[in-house]
Tab-separated table of N, CA and C in Angstrom:
chain	number	residue	atom	x	y	z
V	1	GLY	N	-2.421	11.727	-2.214
V	1	GLY	CA	-3.478	11.423	-1.298
V	1	GLY	C	-4.735	12.211	-1.615
V	2	PRO	N	-5.780	12.014	-0.868
V	2	PRO	CA	-7.042	12.716	-1.117
V	2	PRO	C	-6.927	14.203	-0.797
V	3	THR	N	-7.845	14.986	-1.329
V	3	THR	CA	-7.883	16.403	-0.988
V	3	THR	C	-8.283	16.530	0.470
V	4	ASP	N	-8.080	17.688	1.029
V	4	ASP	CA	-8.362	17.894	2.446
V	4	ASP	C	-9.837	17.731	2.797
V	5	ASP	N	-10.718	18.017	1.849
V	5	ASP	CA	-12.148	17.999	2.170
V	5	ASP	C	-12.985	17.102	1.266
V	6	ASN	N	-12.350	16.308	0.385
V	6	ASN	CA	-13.121	15.465	-0.513
V	6	ASN	C	-12.320	14.218	-0.871
V	7	MET	N	-12.714	13.059	-0.352
V	7	MET	CA	-11.993	11.808	-0.590
V	7	MET	C	-12.129	11.298	-2.029
V	8	ALA	N	-13.029	11.899	-2.823
V	8	ALA	CA	-13.246	11.439	-4.190
V	8	ALA	C	-12.140	11.896	-5.140
V	9	TYR	N	-11.337	12.871	-4.739
V	9	TYR	CA	-10.310	13.424	-5.619
V	9	TYR	C	-8.947	13.386	-4.945
V	10	TYR	N	-7.912	13.357	-5.777
V	10	TYR	CA	-6.550	13.400	-5.272
V	10	TYR	C	-6.070	14.842	-5.240
V	11	LYS	N	-5.257	15.135	-4.255
V	11	LYS	CA	-4.797	16.489	-4.003
V	11	LYS	C	-3.799	16.949	-5.058
V	12	ASN	N	-3.963	18.192	-5.501
V	12	ASN	CA	-2.971	18.843	-6.342
V	12	ASN	C	-1.820	19.240	-5.428
V	13	GLU	N	-0.652	18.667	-5.630
V	13	GLU	CA	0.480	18.909	-4.751
V	13	GLU	C	1.379	20.040	-5.229
V	14	SER	N	0.964	20.745	-6.261
V	14	SER	CA	1.731	21.881	-6.750
V	14	SER	C	1.733	22.994	-5.701
V	15	ASP	N	2.839	23.715	-5.605
V	15	ASP	CA	2.940	24.836	-4.676
V	15	ASP	C	2.306	26.110	-5.219
V	16	ALA	N	1.877	26.100	-6.469
V	16	ALA	CA	1.319	27.303	-7.085
V	16	ALA	C	-0.015	27.671	-6.429
V	17	THR	N	-0.148	28.911	-6.025
V	17	THR	CA	-1.384	29.348	-5.369
V	17	THR	C	-2.535	29.502	-6.356
V	18	ASN	N	-2.236	29.710	-7.641
V	18	ASN	CA	-3.312	29.903	-8.612
V	18	ASN	C	-4.010	28.605	-9.015
V	19	THR	N	-3.478	27.449	-8.631
V	19	THR	CA	-4.161	26.175	-8.929
V	19	THR	C	-4.570	25.436	-7.656
V	20	GLN	N	-4.686	26.147	-6.561
V	20	GLN	CA	-5.040	25.492	-5.295
V	20	GLN	C	-6.454	24.915	-5.303
V	21	ASN	N	-7.328	25.375	-6.192
V	21	ASN	CA	-8.694	24.855	-6.271
V	21	ASN	C	-8.830	23.723	-7.281
V	22	VAL	N	-7.726	23.220	-7.804
V	22	VAL	CA	-7.742	22.135	-8.781
V	22	VAL	C	-7.370	20.824	-8.083
V	23	ALA	N	-8.126	19.767	-8.374
V	23	ALA	CA	-7.851	18.436	-7.839
V	23	ALA	C	-7.706	17.466	-9.013
V	24	ILE	N	-7.356	16.227	-8.730
V	24	ILE	CA	-7.159	15.215	-9.762
V	24	ILE	C	-8.169	14.088	-9.548
V	25	GLU	N	-8.886	13.743	-10.604
V	25	GLU	CA	-9.844	12.640	-10.564
V	25	GLU	C	-9.246	11.462	-11.323
V	26	LEU	N	-9.288	10.268	-10.741
V	26	LEU	CA	-8.722	9.065	-11.357
V	26	LEU	C	-9.828	8.057	-11.600
V	27	SER	N	-9.809	7.447	-12.793
V	27	SER	CA	-10.805	6.431	-13.137
V	27	SER	C	-10.179	5.421	-14.083
V	28	ASP	N	-10.949	4.387	-14.416
V	28	ASP	CA	-10.483	3.464	-15.447
V	28	ASP	C	-10.547	4.191	-16.791
V	29	GLU	N	-10.006	3.560	-17.817
V	29	GLU	CA	-9.888	4.190	-19.136
V	29	GLU	C	-11.231	4.641	-19.711
V	30	THR	N	-12.303	3.924	-19.400
V	30	THR	CA	-13.620	4.283	-19.947
V	30	THR	C	-14.312	5.365	-19.125
V	31	GLY	N	-13.812	5.624	-17.915
V	31	GLY	CA	-14.420	6.622	-17.062
V	31	GLY	C	-15.599	6.114	-16.259
V	32	THR	N	-15.834	4.796	-16.293
V	32	THR	CA	-16.985	4.236	-15.586
V	32	THR	C	-16.645	3.717	-14.196
V	33	LYS	N	-15.376	3.491	-13.899
V	33	LYS	CA	-14.956	2.959	-12.600
V	33	LYS	C	-14.199	4.028	-11.832
V	34	ASP	N	-14.813	4.546	-10.785
V	34	ASP	CA	-14.202	5.550	-9.913
V	34	ASP	C	-13.049	4.920	-9.140
V	35	LEU	N	-11.881	5.529	-9.187
V	35	LEU	CA	-10.718	5.016	-8.477
V	35	LEU	C	-10.227	6.026	-7.452
V	36	SER	N	-11.159	6.574	-6.700
V	36	SER	CA	-10.792	7.509	-5.645
V	36	SER	C	-10.124	6.759	-4.495
V	37	ASN	N	-9.644	7.489	-3.524
V	37	ASN	CA	-8.899	6.931	-2.407
V	37	ASN	C	-9.652	5.776	-1.746
V	38	GLY	N	-8.959	4.644	-1.576
V	38	GLY	CA	-9.535	3.489	-0.896
V	38	GLY	C	-10.355	2.554	-1.769
V	39	LYS	N	-10.530	2.856	-3.038
V	39	LYS	CA	-11.326	2.000	-3.929
V	39	LYS	C	-10.510	0.798	-4.378
V	40	THR	N	-11.210	-0.258	-4.793
V	40	THR	CA	-10.549	-1.440	-5.326
V	40	THR	C	-10.864	-1.580	-6.815
V	41	TYR	N	-9.985	-2.268	-7.516
V	41	TYR	CA	-10.137	-2.463	-8.957
V	41	TYR	C	-9.724	-3.893	-9.257
V	42	ASP	N	-10.699	-4.781	-9.455
V	42	ASP	CA	-10.425	-6.186	-9.754
V	42	ASP	C	-10.329	-6.375	-11.256
V	43	MET	N	-9.377	-7.190	-11.658
V	43	MET	CA	-9.245	-7.485	-13.084
V	43	MET	C	-8.663	-8.871	-13.279
V	44	ALA	N	-8.925	-9.408	-14.440
V	44	ALA	CA	-8.440	-10.745	-14.777
V	44	ALA	C	-6.984	-10.678	-15.233
V	45	ILE	N	-6.258	-11.726	-14.933
V	45	ILE	CA	-4.877	-11.867	-15.386
V	45	ILE	C	-4.887	-12.668	-16.676
V	46	ASP	N	-4.178	-12.188	-17.690
V	46	ASP	CA	-4.034	-12.922	-18.939
V	46	ASP	C	-3.235	-14.184	-18.628
V	47	GLN	N	-3.873	-15.349	-18.733
V	47	GLN	CA	-3.247	-16.615	-18.339
V	47	GLN	C	-2.074	-17.007	-19.239
V	48	GLU	N	-2.119	-16.583	-20.476
V	48	GLU	CA	-1.022	-16.909	-21.398
V	48	GLU	C	0.196	-16.013	-21.163
V	49	LEU	N	-0.045	-14.740	-20.965
V	49	LEU	CA	1.053	-13.786	-20.776
V	49	LEU	C	1.437	-13.602	-19.308
V	50	HIS	N	0.571	-14.062	-18.413
V	50	HIS	CA	0.771	-13.861	-16.976
V	50	HIS	C	0.944	-12.373	-16.674
V	51	ALA	N	0.039	-11.584	-17.225
V	51	ALA	CA	0.135	-10.131	-17.077
V	51	ALA	C	-1.259	-9.499	-17.029
V	52	ALA	N	-1.291	-8.283	-16.543
V	52	ALA	CA	-2.520	-7.496	-16.543
V	52	ALA	C	-2.156	-6.062	-16.908
V	53	THR	N	-3.043	-5.402	-17.596
V	53	THR	CA	-2.813	-4.008	-17.969
V	53	THR	C	-3.863	-3.141	-17.278
V	54	PHE	N	-3.401	-2.177	-16.521
V	54	PHE	CA	-4.287	-1.248	-15.847
V	54	PHE	C	-4.407	0.004	-16.717
V	55	ALA	N	-5.476	0.084	-17.474
V	55	ALA	CA	-5.706	1.233	-18.360
V	55	ALA	C	-6.474	2.287	-17.558
V	56	LEU	N	-5.770	3.332	-17.158
V	56	LEU	CA	-6.346	4.364	-16.305
V	56	LEU	C	-6.320	5.721	-17.001
V	57	LYS	N	-7.118	6.645	-16.474
V	57	LYS	CA	-7.043	8.022	-16.947
V	57	LYS	C	-7.245	8.956	-15.766
V	58	ALA	N	-6.632	10.098	-15.863
V	58	ALA	CA	-6.774	11.134	-14.836
V	58	ALA	C	-7.186	12.425	-15.517
V	59	ARG	N	-7.934	13.238	-14.774
V	59	ARG	CA	-8.295	14.549	-15.309
V	59	ARG	C	-8.293	15.557	-14.175
V	60	MET	N	-8.055	16.782	-14.553
V	60	MET	CA	-8.106	17.861	-13.583
V	60	MET	C	-9.557	18.272	-13.397
V	61	ILE	N	-9.921	18.569	-12.166
V	61	ILE	CA	-11.284	18.959	-11.853
V	61	ILE	C	-11.222	20.057	-10.790
V	62	THR	N	-12.209	20.925	-10.790
V	62	THR	CA	-12.243	21.991	-9.800
V	62	THR	C	-13.530	21.897	-8.976
V	63	PRO	N	-13.489	21.106	-7.898
V	63	PRO	CA	-14.694	20.897	-7.089
V	63	PRO	C	-15.281	22.174	-6.502
V	64	LYS	N	-14.443	23.162	-6.225
V	64	LYS	CA	-14.893	24.408	-5.614
V	64	LYS	C	-15.024	25.552	-6.624
V	65	GLY	N	-14.658	25.304	-7.886
V	65	GLY	CA	-14.687	26.366	-8.878
V	65	GLY	C	-13.482	27.281	-8.750
V	66	ASN	N	-13.457	28.312	-9.572
V	66	ASN	CA	-12.427	29.343	-9.538
V	66	ASN	C	-11.034	28.818	-9.884
V	67	ALA	N	-10.939	27.907	-10.841
V	67	ALA	CA	-9.642	27.394	-11.282
V	67	ALA	C	-8.952	28.413	-12.170
V	68	GLN	N	-7.646	28.400	-12.116
V	68	GLN	CA	-6.840	29.284	-12.948
V	68	GLN	C	-5.730	28.471	-13.598
V	69	VAL	N	-5.077	29.074	-14.568
V	69	VAL	CA	-3.985	28.426	-15.287
V	69	VAL	C	-2.795	28.237	-14.353
V	70	GLY	N	-2.165	27.066	-14.425
V	70	GLY	CA	-0.980	26.812	-13.623
V	70	GLY	C	-0.665	25.335	-13.546
V	71	PRO	N	0.391	24.993	-12.832
V	71	PRO	CA	0.836	23.598	-12.751
V	71	PRO	C	-0.037	22.752	-11.828
V	72	VAL	N	-0.152	21.482	-12.180
V	72	VAL	CA	-0.870	20.502	-11.368
V	72	VAL	C	0.015	19.267	-11.271
V	73	SER	N	0.176	18.744	-10.069
V	73	SER	CA	0.958	17.513	-9.908
V	73	SER	C	0.370	16.708	-8.755
V	74	GLY	N	0.598	15.410	-8.792
V	74	GLY	CA	0.096	14.540	-7.744
V	74	GLY	C	0.710	13.169	-7.876
V	75	HIS	N	0.425	12.316	-6.929
V	75	HIS	CA	0.897	10.930	-7.012
V	75	HIS	C	-0.155	10.003	-6.420
V	76	VAL	N	-0.096	8.764	-6.851
V	76	VAL	CA	-1.025	7.737	-6.395
V	76	VAL	C	-0.201	6.524	-5.977
V	77	GLU	N	-0.517	5.961	-4.840
V	77	GLU	CA	0.142	4.744	-4.395
V	77	GLU	C	-0.834	3.591	-4.538
V	78	LEU	N	-0.343	2.465	-5.083
V	78	LEU	CA	-1.171	1.296	-5.327
V	78	LEU	C	-0.664	0.094	-4.544
V	79	SER	N	-1.594	-0.733	-4.142
V	79	SER	CA	-1.252	-2.027	-3.541
V	79	SER	C	-1.861	-3.113	-4.422
V	80	PHE	N	-1.094	-4.157	-4.715
V	80	PHE	CA	-1.550	-5.249	-5.559
V	80	PHE	C	-1.663	-6.531	-4.757
V	81	THR	N	-2.703	-7.300	-5.034
V	81	THR	CA	-2.878	-8.623	-4.466
V	81	THR	C	-3.143	-9.582	-5.608
V	82	TYR	N	-2.314	-10.607	-5.728
V	82	TYR	CA	-2.488	-11.606	-6.777
V	82	TYR	C	-3.173	-12.812	-6.157
V	83	GLN	N	-4.337	-13.188	-6.718
V	83	GLN	CA	-5.074	-14.332	-6.177
V	83	GLN	C	-5.331	-15.356	-7.253
Protein backbone atom coordinates (compact mmCIF):
# COMPACT_ATOMS: atom_id res chain seq x y z
CA GLY A 1 0.00 0.00 0.00
CA PRO A 2 0.99 3.66 -0.04
CA THR A 3 3.36 5.18 2.49
CA ASP A 4 1.78 6.81 5.50
CA ASP A 5 2.35 10.34 4.24
CA ASN A 6 2.81 10.09 0.46
CA MET A 7 0.40 8.32 -1.93
CA ALA A 8 2.97 8.50 -4.76
CA TYR A 9 5.11 5.72 -3.24
CA TYR A 10 4.53 2.24 -1.89
CA LYS A 11 5.45 1.49 1.69
CA ASN A 12 8.60 -0.42 2.58
CA GLU A 13 7.16 -3.26 4.66
CA SER A 14 10.51 -4.41 6.03
CA ASP A 15 10.77 -4.47 9.83
CA ALA A 16 14.32 -3.10 9.69
CA THR A 17 14.57 0.29 11.39
CA ASN A 18 17.54 1.37 9.25
CA THR A 19 15.42 1.40 6.06
CA GLN A 20 12.30 3.05 7.47
CA ASN A 21 12.91 6.14 5.28
CA VAL A 22 12.96 4.08 2.06
CA ALA A 23 9.85 3.74 -0.13
CA ILE A 24 9.15 1.99 -3.44
CA GLU A 25 8.30 3.84 -6.65
CA LEU A 26 6.48 1.91 -9.41
CA SER A 27 6.27 2.93 -13.07
CA ASP A 28 6.06 1.47 -16.54
CA GLU A 29 9.27 0.08 -18.04
CA THR A 30 10.24 3.42 -19.62
CA GLY A 31 9.65 5.37 -16.41
CA THR A 32 7.19 7.74 -18.07
CA LYS A 33 3.94 6.36 -16.59
CA ASP A 34 3.54 6.82 -12.83
CA LEU A 35 1.83 3.80 -11.28
CA SER A 36 1.32 5.07 -7.76
CA ASN A 37 -1.65 4.01 -5.65
CA GLY A 38 -4.98 4.37 -7.47
CA LYS A 39 -3.52 5.00 -10.95
CA THR A 40 -4.77 3.26 -14.08
CA TYR A 41 -2.72 1.73 -16.89
CA ASP A 42 -4.52 1.11 -20.20
CA MET A 43 -2.95 -1.12 -22.80
CA ALA A 44 -3.86 -2.93 -25.97
CA ILE A 45 -4.41 -6.67 -26.05
CA ASP A 46 -2.48 -8.59 -28.71
CA GLN A 47 -5.40 -9.87 -30.82
CA GLU A 48 -3.46 -12.83 -32.19
CA LEU A 49 -2.06 -14.05 -28.87
CA HIS A 50 -4.96 -12.81 -26.73
CA ALA A 51 -2.40 -11.54 -24.24
CA ALA A 52 -0.88 -8.40 -22.80
CA THR A 53 2.49 -7.84 -21.18
CA PHE A 54 2.80 -5.38 -18.33
CA ALA A 55 6.43 -4.23 -18.46
CA LEU A 56 6.97 -2.50 -15.12
CA LYS A 57 9.89 -1.33 -13.03
CA ALA A 58 10.30 -0.46 -9.38
CA ARG A 59 13.00 1.50 -7.62
CA MET A 60 13.83 2.38 -4.09
CA ILE A 61 13.50 6.05 -3.22
CA THR A 62 14.00 8.05 -0.05
CA PRO A 63 11.43 10.88 0.01
CA LYS A 64 12.62 12.10 3.42
CA GLY A 65 16.34 11.42 2.97
CA ASN A 66 18.60 9.66 5.46
CA ALA A 67 18.43 6.21 3.84
CA GLN A 68 20.69 3.47 5.10
CA VAL A 69 21.67 0.00 3.94
CA GLY A 70 19.12 -2.72 4.69
CA PRO A 71 16.23 -4.81 3.41
CA VAL A 72 13.30 -3.41 1.43
CA SER A 73 10.11 -5.31 0.68
CA GLY A 74 6.61 -4.49 -0.48
CA HIS A 75 3.64 -5.73 -2.45
CA VAL A 76 1.25 -4.34 -5.02
CA GLU A 77 -2.30 -5.48 -5.66
CA LEU A 78 -3.73 -5.12 -9.16
CA SER A 79 -7.24 -5.19 -10.56
CA PHE A 80 -7.79 -6.04 -14.24
CA THR A 81 -10.70 -5.12 -16.48
CA TYR A 82 -10.93 -6.65 -19.94
CA GLN A 83 -12.95 -4.55 -22.39
